[in-house]
Amino acid sequence: MYDFIIIGAGIIGTTIARELSRYEAKILVLDRSSDVANGQTIANSAVIHSGHDPEPGTLKATLCVRGNAMYDTLEKELHIPLLRTGALVLATTDEDINMLNMLKDRAETNGVPEVGVIGREALIKLEPNIQDDVIMALSLPTTKVTYPWEVAFAAMENAIQNGAEFKKNHLVTAIERQDDGFVVTINHQETLMTKHIINAAGVFSDEIKTMTDDDAPFAIKARKGEYLVLDANCKGFVDHVLYPMPDDKGKGVLLIPQVHGNILVGPSSAYVSEKDNLKTTADGLSYVVTHAKRIAKDIPFKKTIRTFAGIRASSTYGDFYIHESKKTPGLFHVAGIDSPGLTAAPAIAAHVTEMVINAYPYPKKTDFNPIREKPHLFRDLDEAHKQVLVKKDNRYANVICKCEQITEKEIIDAIHGPMGSDTIKGIKKRVRAGAGLCQGGYCESKVLKIIATETGKPLTKIDYYEKDTPILWRETKVTS
Ligand SMILES: Cc1cc2nc3c(=O)[nH]c(=O)nc-3n(C[C@H](O)[C@H](O)[C@H](O)COP(=O)(O)OP(=O)(O)OC[C@H]3O[C@@H](n4cnc5c(N)ncnc54)[C@H](O)[C@@H]3O)c2cc1C
């Protein structure tokens, strides 16, 4: 019997698991996917917003501003990447200036520190590529950028270090309330028992709700956002997160420097009926290009190395919905977590944990360790350190991914680590093999072979991303 089953291993489920692992409780995180953070958490703008946008008084506003500050602690404890870019919200008309002043007041009301307004002359020094008609900007120095997948991965790794468990490819298909807790059915087959459930299922959180007789007032209205990713050699084209004025579709199309040097351009915003259709569309991408051109001149779109889409778990409730179910006590919904959910995540995790522990007390552990050791890529080590490692294991000398300079030994470690992966994309996320300019064109087949050798599976059974997504279907040439 678990004390807590957390449904969903996105940034919300994993950070809650880490917070709850401060207590003497048996915790399990489940995800339908083949890895942590394969939902909204892998496909977003990666911005740790300052908090100028949410309506004052909402949970979004309070937890965004608090979460932004908490990322500084996460950086120290979990060794996650954090780029302190600051942000500029750009105004081009007199009407925009009125809006900009309103946003400044709103930011100050929300408690955002160091907010200011700057004119074109100062602006052009900071960002020489902005459009000619930009006249003023709201400056938000506390805006940062992270690598969201790694934050969730690190939080889960640290929660596991502190006793929590994670199970991938575990789709929750039914929930039954019993006197002493819940029976949770996985993949229509296996059952697991738990005293409490935390629903952190992202776009599917309303479907978890309907597995019980709960009538909590939220439903998810999935909203797609599409992006272009510019090559890392565009680094420096912009140094700040650049926002346009917000409109009825949200914060608009942004230019965002990424922690690995790329520039992200997007997202679009369109309601969709299919919650897991992550295909990009010609309309979506052309919307992104048109709107991005209003922010900056000569954006190097020719350097686009890939496109992707993410789906926001926007809700009919209008704010984050974080409550224990009235009809089904012991079931906690952490739902409707769209933007700024990545930013707010550490604050949401602390808020949920306080709510849960107040309702169902557990003693605090005396030996909780908040530190996740810093991961190092071989390419970033100094020469002397590299030589020592190569002497110990010459697979460090075999560079598999030429673009990102990732070695065979690093790929093997990523397969066998405590949060190891046996999919092509799982390896890419862990050690960046295939994340460079050629996007795996050179190294993917080599990674495939290494996974097959290390796991003992045939090449045709190695998945690209999710379960049953092999790249190879059958042999086409037989060598004797
Ligand atoms: C286009 C876009 C841009 C964004 N930009 C930003 C930004 O710049 N800054 C910011 O702060 N926020 C941003 N957000 C919002 C942020 O990404 C989300 O708020 C955050 O990732 C939500 O995390 P989550 O854990 O709730 O959801 P998810 O990451 O979606 O995790 C939910 C998990 O639940 C699992 N799951 C679902 N159903 C089941 C089931 N039945 N059984 C088992 N597992 C299940 C899924 O597989 C998934 O992994 C953006 C979102 C999008 C889509």
Coordinates of C-alpha atoms and ligand atoms in Angstrom, one line a residue:
M1 CA 0.0 0.0 0.0
Y2 CA 1.4 3.4 -1.0
D3 CA 0.7 6.5 1.0
F4 CA 0.7 8.6 -2.2
I5 CA 0.3 7.8 -5.9
I6 CA 1.1 10.8 -8.0
I7 CA -0.4 10.5 -11.5
G8 CA 1.8 12.3 -14.0
A9 CA 5.6 12.7 -14.1
G10 CA 5.7 16.2 -15.6
I11 CA 7.3 19.1 -13.8
I12 CA 4.3 19.2 -11.4
G13 CA 4.2 15.5 -10.4
T14 CA 8.0 15.3 -10.1
T15 CA 8.5 18.4 -8.0
I16 CA 5.6 17.4 -5.7
A17 CA 7.2 13.9 -5.4
R18 CA 10.4 15.6 -4.3
E19 CA 8.7 17.8 -1.7
L20 CA 6.6 14.9 -0.3
S21 CA 9.8 12.8 -0.1
R22 CA 10.8 15.1 2.8
Y23 CA 8.2 13.1 4.8
E24 CA 8.1 9.5 6.0
A25 CA 5.7 8.3 3.3
K26 CA 5.7 5.7 0.6
I27 CA 5.5 7.6 -2.7
L28 CA 5.0 6.3 -6.3
V29 CA 5.0 8.5 -9.4
L30 CA 3.3 6.9 -12.5
D31 CA 3.4 8.1 -16.1
R32 CA 1.7 6.7 -19.2
S33 CA 4.7 7.7 -21.2
S34 CA 8.1 6.1 -21.7
D35 CA 9.9 8.7 -19.6
V36 CA 9.5 11.6 -17.2
A37 CA 8.3 14.9 -18.6
N38 CA 7.1 13.8 -22.1
G39 CA 4.0 15.9 -21.9
Q40 CA 3.7 19.7 -21.7
T41 CA 6.9 19.8 -19.7
I42 CA 9.1 18.8 -22.7
A43 CA 7.4 21.2 -25.2
N44 CA 7.1 24.7 -24.0
S45 CA 9.0 28.1 -24.1
A46 CA 11.2 27.2 -21.1
V47 CA 10.8 30.7 -19.7
I48 CA 10.8 31.2 -15.9
H49 CA 8.5 34.2 -16.1
S50 CA 8.8 37.2 -13.7
G51 CA 5.0 37.4 -13.2
H52 CA 3.9 40.5 -15.1
D53 CA 1.1 38.7 -16.9
P54 CA -1.2 36.9 -14.5
E55 CA -4.2 38.7 -12.9
P56 CA -3.3 39.9 -9.4
G57 CA -4.9 37.8 -6.7
T58 CA -4.9 34.6 -8.7
L59 CA -2.9 31.5 -7.8
K60 CA -1.1 31.9 -11.1
A61 CA 0.2 35.3 -10.0
T62 CA 1.2 34.3 -6.5
L63 CA 2.8 31.0 -7.4
C64 CA 4.5 32.4 -10.5
V65 CA 6.3 35.1 -8.6
R66 CA 7.2 32.7 -5.7
G67 CA 8.3 30.0 -8.1
N68 CA 10.5 32.3 -10.1
A69 CA 12.5 33.1 -6.9
M70 CA 12.6 29.4 -5.9
Y71 CA 14.4 28.5 -9.1
D72 CA 17.5 30.1 -7.6
T73 CA 17.4 27.5 -4.8
L74 CA 16.7 24.6 -7.3
E75 CA 19.7 25.7 -9.3
K76 CA 21.9 25.2 -6.2
E77 CA 20.3 22.0 -5.0
L78 CA 19.5 20.2 -8.2
H79 CA 22.2 21.7 -10.5
I80 CA 19.7 22.6 -13.2
P81 CA 20.7 25.0 -16.0
L82 CA 19.4 28.5 -15.5
L83 CA 20.1 31.4 -17.9
R84 CA 19.5 34.8 -16.4
T85 CA 18.4 36.6 -19.5
G86 CA 15.9 39.1 -18.2
A87 CA 13.0 40.0 -20.4
L88 CA 11.7 42.9 -22.4
V89 CA 8.0 43.5 -23.3
L90 CA 8.1 45.6 -26.5
A91 CA 5.8 48.5 -27.3
T92 CA 5.3 50.0 -30.8
T93 CA 2.3 52.3 -30.5
D94 CA 0.8 54.8 -28.0
E95 CA -1.8 52.3 -27.2
D96 CA 0.9 49.8 -26.4
I97 CA 2.5 52.3 -24.0
N98 CA -0.8 52.5 -22.1
M99 CA -0.8 48.7 -21.9
L100 CA 2.9 48.7 -20.9
N101 CA 2.1 51.0 -18.0
M102 CA -0.8 48.8 -17.0
L103 CA 1.6 45.7 -17.1
K104 CA 4.1 47.5 -15.0
D105 CA 1.5 48.3 -12.3
R106 CA 0.3 44.7 -12.5
A107 CA 3.8 43.3 -12.2
E108 CA 4.4 45.5 -9.1
T109 CA 1.1 44.5 -7.6
N110 CA 2.1 40.9 -8.1
G111 CA 5.3 41.5 -6.3
V112 CA 7.7 41.3 -9.3
P113 CA 11.0 42.9 -8.2
E114 CA 13.1 45.4 -10.3
V115 CA 10.5 46.2 -12.9
G116 CA 11.3 49.2 -15.1
V117 CA 10.5 51.0 -18.3
I118 CA 13.2 51.8 -20.9
G119 CA 13.2 53.9 -24.1
R120 CA 14.4 53.0 -27.6
E121 CA 17.9 54.4 -27.2
A122 CA 18.8 52.1 -24.3
L123 CA 16.8 49.3 -25.8
I124 CA 18.7 49.3 -29.1
K125 CA 22.0 48.9 -27.1
L126 CA 20.6 45.8 -25.3
E127 CA 18.9 44.3 -28.4
P128 CA 20.2 45.7 -31.7
N129 CA 18.0 43.4 -33.8
I130 CA 14.6 44.6 -32.5
Q131 CA 12.2 46.1 -35.1
D132 CA 12.5 49.8 -36.1
D133 CA 9.1 50.7 -34.8
V134 CA 9.7 49.5 -31.2
I135 CA 9.7 52.6 -29.0
M136 CA 9.7 51.4 -25.5
A137 CA 9.9 48.3 -23.3
L138 CA 9.0 46.9 -19.9
S139 CA 12.1 45.5 -18.4
L140 CA 11.8 42.4 -16.3
P141 CA 15.3 41.5 -15.0
T142 CA 14.2 38.4 -13.0
T143 CA 13.0 36.5 -16.1
K144 CA 15.2 33.3 -16.6
V145 CA 15.3 30.4 -19.0
T146 CA 15.8 26.8 -18.1
Y147 CA 15.7 23.3 -19.7
P148 CA 12.4 22.1 -18.4
W149 CA 12.9 18.4 -19.1
E150 CA 16.1 18.4 -17.0
V151 CA 14.3 20.2 -14.1
A152 CA 11.7 17.4 -13.9
F153 CA 14.4 14.7 -14.4
A154 CA 16.5 16.2 -11.6
A155 CA 13.5 16.5 -9.3
M156 CA 12.5 12.9 -9.9
E157 CA 16.1 11.7 -9.5
N158 CA 16.3 13.5 -6.1
A159 CA 12.9 12.2 -5.0
I160 CA 14.1 8.7 -5.8
Q161 CA 17.3 9.3 -3.8
N162 CA 15.0 10.2 -0.9
G163 CA 12.9 7.0 -1.3
A164 CA 10.2 7.7 -3.9
E165 CA 9.6 5.4 -6.8
F166 CA 8.9 6.0 -10.5
K167 CA 7.1 3.7 -13.0
K168 CA 7.0 4.6 -16.7
N169 CA 4.6 3.1 -19.3
H170 CA 2.0 3.0 -16.5
L171 CA -1.3 4.4 -17.9
V172 CA -3.9 4.9 -15.1
T173 CA -7.2 3.5 -16.6
A174 CA -9.5 3.3 -13.5
I175 CA -9.7 4.5 -9.9
E176 CA -11.9 2.8 -7.3
R177 CA -12.5 4.4 -3.8
Q178 CA -12.4 1.9 -0.9
D179 CA -12.7 2.4 2.9
D180 CA -9.0 2.6 3.5
G181 CA -7.9 4.3 0.2
F182 CA -7.9 3.7 -3.5
V183 CA -7.4 0.9 -6.0
V184 CA -5.6 2.3 -9.1
T185 CA -5.8 0.2 -12.3
I186 CA -2.8 0.3 -14.7
N187 CA -3.1 -0.4 -18.4
H188 CA -6.5 -2.1 -17.7
Q189 CA -4.7 -4.9 -15.9
E190 CA -2.5 -4.5 -12.9
T191 CA -3.8 -2.9 -9.7
L192 CA -2.0 -0.8 -7.1
M193 CA -3.3 0.3 -3.6
T194 CA -2.8 3.8 -2.2
K195 CA -4.1 5.9 0.6
H196 CA -4.0 9.2 -1.3
I197 CA -3.9 10.2 -5.0
I198 CA -2.4 13.4 -6.5
N199 CA -3.8 14.1 -9.9
A200 CA -1.0 15.8 -11.9
A201 CA -2.0 14.4 -15.3
G202 CA -1.7 17.7 -17.3
V203 CA -4.0 17.8 -20.3
F204 CA -5.6 14.5 -19.1
S205 CA -6.3 15.7 -15.5
D206 CA -10.0 16.0 -16.2
E207 CA -10.1 12.4 -17.4
I208 CA -8.6 11.3 -14.1
K209 CA -11.4 13.3 -12.3
T210 CA -14.0 11.4 -14.3
M211 CA -12.6 8.1 -13.2
T212 CA -14.1 8.9 -9.8
D213 CA -17.6 10.4 -9.0
D214 CA -15.9 13.8 -8.5
D215 CA -17.6 16.9 -9.9
A216 CA -14.8 19.4 -9.3
P217 CA -15.4 22.5 -11.5
F218 CA -12.7 22.2 -14.2
A219 CA -12.4 20.7 -17.6
I220 CA -9.3 20.9 -19.8
K221 CA -9.5 23.0 -23.1
A222 CA -6.3 21.8 -24.9
R223 CA -4.5 24.7 -26.6
K224 CA -1.7 24.0 -29.1
G225 CA 1.5 26.0 -29.4
E226 CA 4.0 25.6 -32.2
Y227 CA 7.6 26.6 -32.4
L228 CA 10.7 26.9 -34.7
V229 CA 14.1 26.1 -33.2
L230 CA 17.0 28.1 -34.6
D231 CA 20.5 26.5 -34.6
A232 CA 22.8 27.1 -31.7
N233 CA 25.1 29.2 -34.0
C234 CA 22.4 31.9 -33.8
K235 CA 23.3 32.4 -30.2
G236 CA 23.5 36.2 -29.5
F237 CA 20.9 37.1 -32.1
V238 CA 18.8 38.1 -29.0
D239 CA 20.0 38.0 -25.4
H240 CA 16.8 38.7 -23.6
V241 CA 13.4 36.9 -23.7
L242 CA 11.5 39.3 -26.1
Y243 CA 7.7 39.5 -25.6
P244 CA 5.2 41.4 -27.7
M245 CA 2.3 43.1 -26.0
P246 CA -0.1 40.3 -24.8
D247 CA -3.4 39.8 -26.6
D248 CA -6.5 37.7 -26.2
K249 CA -4.5 34.6 -27.2
G250 CA -2.0 35.1 -24.3
K251 CA 1.6 36.3 -24.1
G252 CA 2.1 36.1 -27.9
V253 CA 5.0 34.9 -30.1
L254 CA 8.3 35.3 -28.3
L255 CA 12.0 35.1 -29.2
I256 CA 13.7 33.1 -26.5
P257 CA 17.5 32.4 -26.0
Q258 CA 17.8 28.8 -24.9
V259 CA 20.3 27.3 -22.4
H260 CA 22.0 25.3 -25.2
G261 CA 22.5 28.3 -27.4
N262 CA 19.5 27.8 -29.7
I263 CA 16.9 30.5 -30.2
L264 CA 13.2 29.4 -29.8
V265 CA 10.6 31.2 -31.8
G266 CA 7.0 30.8 -30.8
P267 CA 4.4 29.7 -29.7
S268 CA 1.2 30.0 -31.7
S269 CA -2.1 29.5 -29.8
A270 CA -5.0 27.4 -31.1
Y271 CA -7.6 25.4 -29.3
V272 CA -7.6 21.7 -30.4
S273 CA -9.8 18.7 -29.9
E274 CA -7.0 16.1 -29.9
K275 CA -5.1 16.3 -26.7
D276 CA -2.1 14.4 -27.9
N277 CA -1.8 15.4 -31.5
L278 CA 1.6 17.1 -31.4
K279 CA 2.0 17.6 -35.2
T280 CA 3.0 21.0 -36.4
T281 CA 0.9 22.7 -39.1
A282 CA 1.7 25.0 -41.9
D283 CA -0.8 27.5 -40.5
G284 CA 0.7 27.4 -37.0
L285 CA 4.2 27.8 -38.2
S286 CA 3.4 30.6 -40.6
Y287 CA 1.5 32.4 -37.7
V288 CA 4.7 32.1 -35.7
V289 CA 6.9 33.5 -38.5
T290 CA 4.6 36.4 -39.2
H291 CA 4.3 37.5 -35.6
A292 CA 8.0 37.0 -34.8
K293 CA 8.9 39.4 -37.6
R294 CA 7.0 42.1 -35.7
I295 CA 9.6 41.8 -32.9
A296 CA 12.9 41.6 -34.6
K297 CA 14.5 42.2 -38.0
D298 CA 16.2 39.6 -40.2
I299 CA 15.5 36.7 -38.0
P300 CA 17.7 33.8 -39.3
F301 CA 14.8 31.5 -40.2
K302 CA 17.0 29.7 -42.6
K303 CA 18.8 28.3 -39.6
T304 CA 15.7 26.5 -38.4
I305 CA 16.8 23.0 -37.3
R306 CA 13.4 21.7 -36.2
T307 CA 9.9 22.5 -35.3
F308 CA 7.7 21.2 -32.6
A309 CA 4.4 21.7 -30.8
G310 CA 3.2 21.5 -27.2
I311 CA -0.3 21.3 -25.8
R312 CA -1.3 23.6 -22.9
A313 CA -3.6 22.2 -20.2
S314 CA -5.7 25.4 -20.1
S315 CA -8.9 24.9 -18.1
T316 CA -12.4 26.2 -17.9
Y317 CA -11.7 27.2 -14.3
G318 CA -9.5 30.2 -15.4
D319 CA -6.8 29.7 -12.8
F320 CA -4.7 26.7 -11.5
Y321 CA -7.2 24.3 -9.9
I322 CA -5.5 23.0 -6.7
H323 CA -7.9 21.4 -4.3
E324 CA -8.7 18.2 -2.5
S325 CA -11.8 16.7 -3.9
K326 CA -14.9 17.3 -1.8
K327 CA -16.7 14.2 -3.0
T328 CA -13.7 11.9 -3.0
P329 CA -11.5 12.9 0.0
G330 CA -7.9 11.8 -0.4
L331 CA -7.9 12.7 -4.1
F332 CA -6.0 16.0 -4.7
H333 CA -6.3 17.8 -8.1
V334 CA -3.4 19.8 -9.4
A335 CA -5.1 20.7 -12.6
G336 CA -5.4 23.4 -15.3
I337 CA -1.6 23.9 -15.0
D338 CA -0.9 25.8 -18.2
S339 CA 1.5 28.7 -18.4
P340 CA 3.1 29.8 -16.1
G341 CA 3.1 26.3 -14.7
L342 CA 6.8 25.6 -15.3
T343 CA 7.7 28.8 -13.4
A344 CA 5.2 28.1 -10.6
A345 CA 6.1 24.4 -10.3
P346 CA 8.4 24.6 -7.2
A347 CA 5.9 26.9 -5.5
I348 CA 3.0 24.7 -6.5
A349 CA 4.9 21.7 -5.1
A350 CA 5.4 23.4 -1.8
H351 CA 1.8 24.6 -1.7
V352 CA 0.3 21.1 -2.5
T353 CA 2.6 19.4 0.1
E354 CA 1.5 21.9 2.8
M355 CA -2.1 21.3 1.9
V356 CA -1.7 17.5 1.9
I357 CA 0.4 17.2 5.1
N358 CA -2.1 19.5 6.9
A359 CA -4.9 17.2 6.0
Y360 CA -3.0 13.9 6.4
P361 CA 0.0 14.4 8.7
Y362 CA 3.2 12.4 8.2
P363 CA 6.4 12.9 10.2
K364 CA 9.3 14.8 8.6
K365 CA 12.4 12.8 7.7
T366 CA 15.6 13.7 9.5
D367 CA 17.8 12.6 6.7
F368 CA 16.2 14.2 3.6
N369 CA 19.0 15.1 1.1
P370 CA 18.0 18.0 -1.1
I371 CA 21.2 17.7 -3.3
R372 CA 21.3 16.1 -6.7
E373 CA 24.9 15.8 -7.8
K374 CA 25.9 18.0 -10.8
P375 CA 26.0 16.0 -14.0
H376 CA 29.0 16.7 -16.3
L377 CA 29.3 16.1 -20.0
F378 CA 32.7 14.7 -21.0
R379 CA 33.1 17.6 -23.6
D380 CA 33.0 20.2 -20.8
L381 CA 35.8 18.7 -18.7
D382 CA 39.3 20.0 -18.8
E383 CA 42.0 18.1 -20.8
A384 CA 43.6 16.5 -17.7
H385 CA 40.3 15.2 -16.4
K386 CA 39.4 13.9 -19.9
Q387 CA 42.8 12.0 -20.1
V388 CA 42.1 10.3 -16.7
L389 CA 38.7 9.1 -17.9
V390 CA 39.9 7.9 -21.3
K391 CA 42.7 5.9 -19.5
K392 CA 40.1 4.3 -17.2
D393 CA 37.6 3.5 -20.1
N394 CA 38.5 4.1 -23.7
R395 CA 34.9 4.3 -24.8
Y396 CA 35.2 8.0 -23.7
A397 CA 37.5 8.4 -26.7
N398 CA 34.8 7.2 -29.1
V399 CA 32.8 10.3 -30.1
I400 CA 29.3 9.1 -31.3
C401 CA 27.5 12.4 -31.7
K402 CA 29.9 14.7 -33.6
C403 CA 27.6 17.8 -33.4
E404 CA 27.4 17.7 -29.6
Q405 CA 30.6 15.8 -28.9
I406 CA 29.0 13.0 -27.0
T407 CA 30.9 9.8 -26.3
E408 CA 30.0 6.1 -26.4
K409 CA 30.6 5.8 -22.6
E410 CA 28.2 8.7 -21.8
I411 CA 25.5 7.0 -23.9
I412 CA 26.0 3.7 -22.2
D413 CA 25.8 5.4 -18.7
A414 CA 22.5 7.1 -19.9
I415 CA 21.1 3.7 -20.7
H416 CA 22.0 2.1 -17.4
G417 CA 21.6 5.0 -14.9
P418 CA 19.1 4.9 -12.1
M419 CA 16.7 6.9 -14.3
G420 CA 18.0 5.2 -17.4
S421 CA 16.4 5.0 -20.8
D422 CA 16.3 2.6 -23.7
T423 CA 14.8 4.9 -26.4
I424 CA 16.5 7.1 -28.9
K425 CA 14.8 10.2 -27.6
G426 CA 15.4 9.3 -24.0
I427 CA 19.2 9.2 -24.7
K428 CA 19.0 12.5 -26.6
K429 CA 17.4 14.2 -23.6
R430 CA 19.8 12.7 -21.1
V431 CA 23.1 13.4 -22.9
R432 CA 22.2 15.5 -26.0
A433 CA 23.2 12.8 -28.5
G434 CA 21.3 13.8 -31.7
A435 CA 20.4 17.3 -30.4
G436 CA 22.8 19.2 -32.6
L437 CA 22.7 20.6 -36.1
C438 CA 22.3 17.3 -37.9
Q439 CA 19.5 16.3 -35.5
G440 CA 20.7 12.7 -35.3
G441 CA 21.2 12.2 -39.0
Y442 CA 24.8 11.1 -38.3
C443 CA 24.6 9.4 -34.9
E444 CA 21.1 8.0 -34.6
S445 CA 21.9 4.7 -36.2
K446 CA 25.0 4.4 -33.9
V447 CA 22.9 5.2 -30.8
L448 CA 20.4 2.6 -31.9
K449 CA 23.1 -0.1 -32.1
I450 CA 24.5 0.8 -28.7
I451 CA 21.0 0.6 -27.1
A452 CA 20.5 -2.8 -28.8
T453 CA 23.9 -4.1 -27.6
E454 CA 23.4 -2.8 -24.0
T455 CA 19.9 -4.1 -23.6
G456 CA 20.2 -7.3 -25.5
K457 CA 17.1 -6.4 -27.6
P458 CA 17.0 -6.8 -31.4
L459 CA 17.4 -3.6 -33.4
T460 CA 13.7 -3.8 -34.5
K461 CA 12.6 -3.6 -30.9
I462 CA 14.4 -0.4 -30.0
D463 CA 11.8 2.4 -29.7
Y464 CA 12.3 5.9 -31.0
Y465 CA 10.2 7.7 -28.3
E466 CA 7.2 5.9 -26.8
K467 CA 6.4 2.2 -26.4
D468 CA 6.0 0.4 -29.8
T469 CA 7.6 3.2 -31.9
P470 CA 10.5 1.3 -33.5
I471 CA 12.6 3.0 -36.2
L472 CA 13.5 -0.2 -37.9
W473 CA 10.7 -2.6 -39.0
R474 CA 12.7 -5.4 -40.6
E475 CA 16.0 -6.3 -42.2
T476 CA 16.4 -5.3 -45.8
K477 CA 19.9 -6.7 -46.5
V478 CA 21.3 -9.9 -45.3
T479 CA 25.0 -10.2 -45.1
S480 CA 26.5 -13.7 -45.0
Ligands
LIG1 C1 3.3 25.7 -25.8 C2 3.5 25.9 -24.3 C3 4.3 26.9 -23.8 C4 4.5 27.1 -22.5 N1 5.5 28.0 -22.0 C5 5.7 28.1 -20.7 C6 6.7 28.9 -20.2 O1 7.5 29.5 -21.0 N2 6.8 29.1 -18.9 C7 6.0 28.5 -18.0 O2 6.1 28.7 -16.8 N3 5.1 27.6 -18.4 C8 4.9 27.4 -19.7 N4 4.0 26.5 -20.2 C9 3.3 25.7 -19.2 C10 4.1 24.6 -18.7 O3 4.7 23.9 -19.7 C11 3.1 23.6 -17.9 O4 2.3 24.4 -17.0 C12 3.8 22.5 -17.2 O5 4.7 21.8 -18.0 C13 2.7 21.6 -16.6 O6 3.3 20.4 -16.1 P1 2.5 19.2 -15.7 O7 3.4 18.3 -15.0 O8 1.2 19.7 -15.0 O9 2.0 18.6 -17.1 P2 2.7 17.5 -18.1 O10 4.1 17.9 -18.3 O11 1.8 17.4 -19.3 O12 2.7 16.2 -17.2 C14 1.5 15.4 -17.1 C15 1.9 14.0 -17.2 O13 0.8 13.2 -16.9 C16 0.9 12.0 -17.7 N5 -0.4 11.4 -17.7 C17 -1.6 11.9 -18.3 N6 -2.6 11.0 -18.1 C18 -2.1 9.9 -17.5 C19 -2.7 8.7 -17.0 N7 -4.0 8.4 -17.2 N8 -1.9 7.8 -16.4 C20 -0.5 8.1 -16.2 N9 0.0 9.2 -16.6 C21 -0.7 10.1 -17.2 C22 1.4 12.5 -19.0 O14 2.0 11.5 -19.7 C23 2.3 13.6 -18.6 O15 3.7 13.2 -18.6 C24 3.8 26.2 -21.6 C25 3.1 25.2 -22.0 C26 2.9 25.0 -23.4 C27 2.2 23.8 -23.9

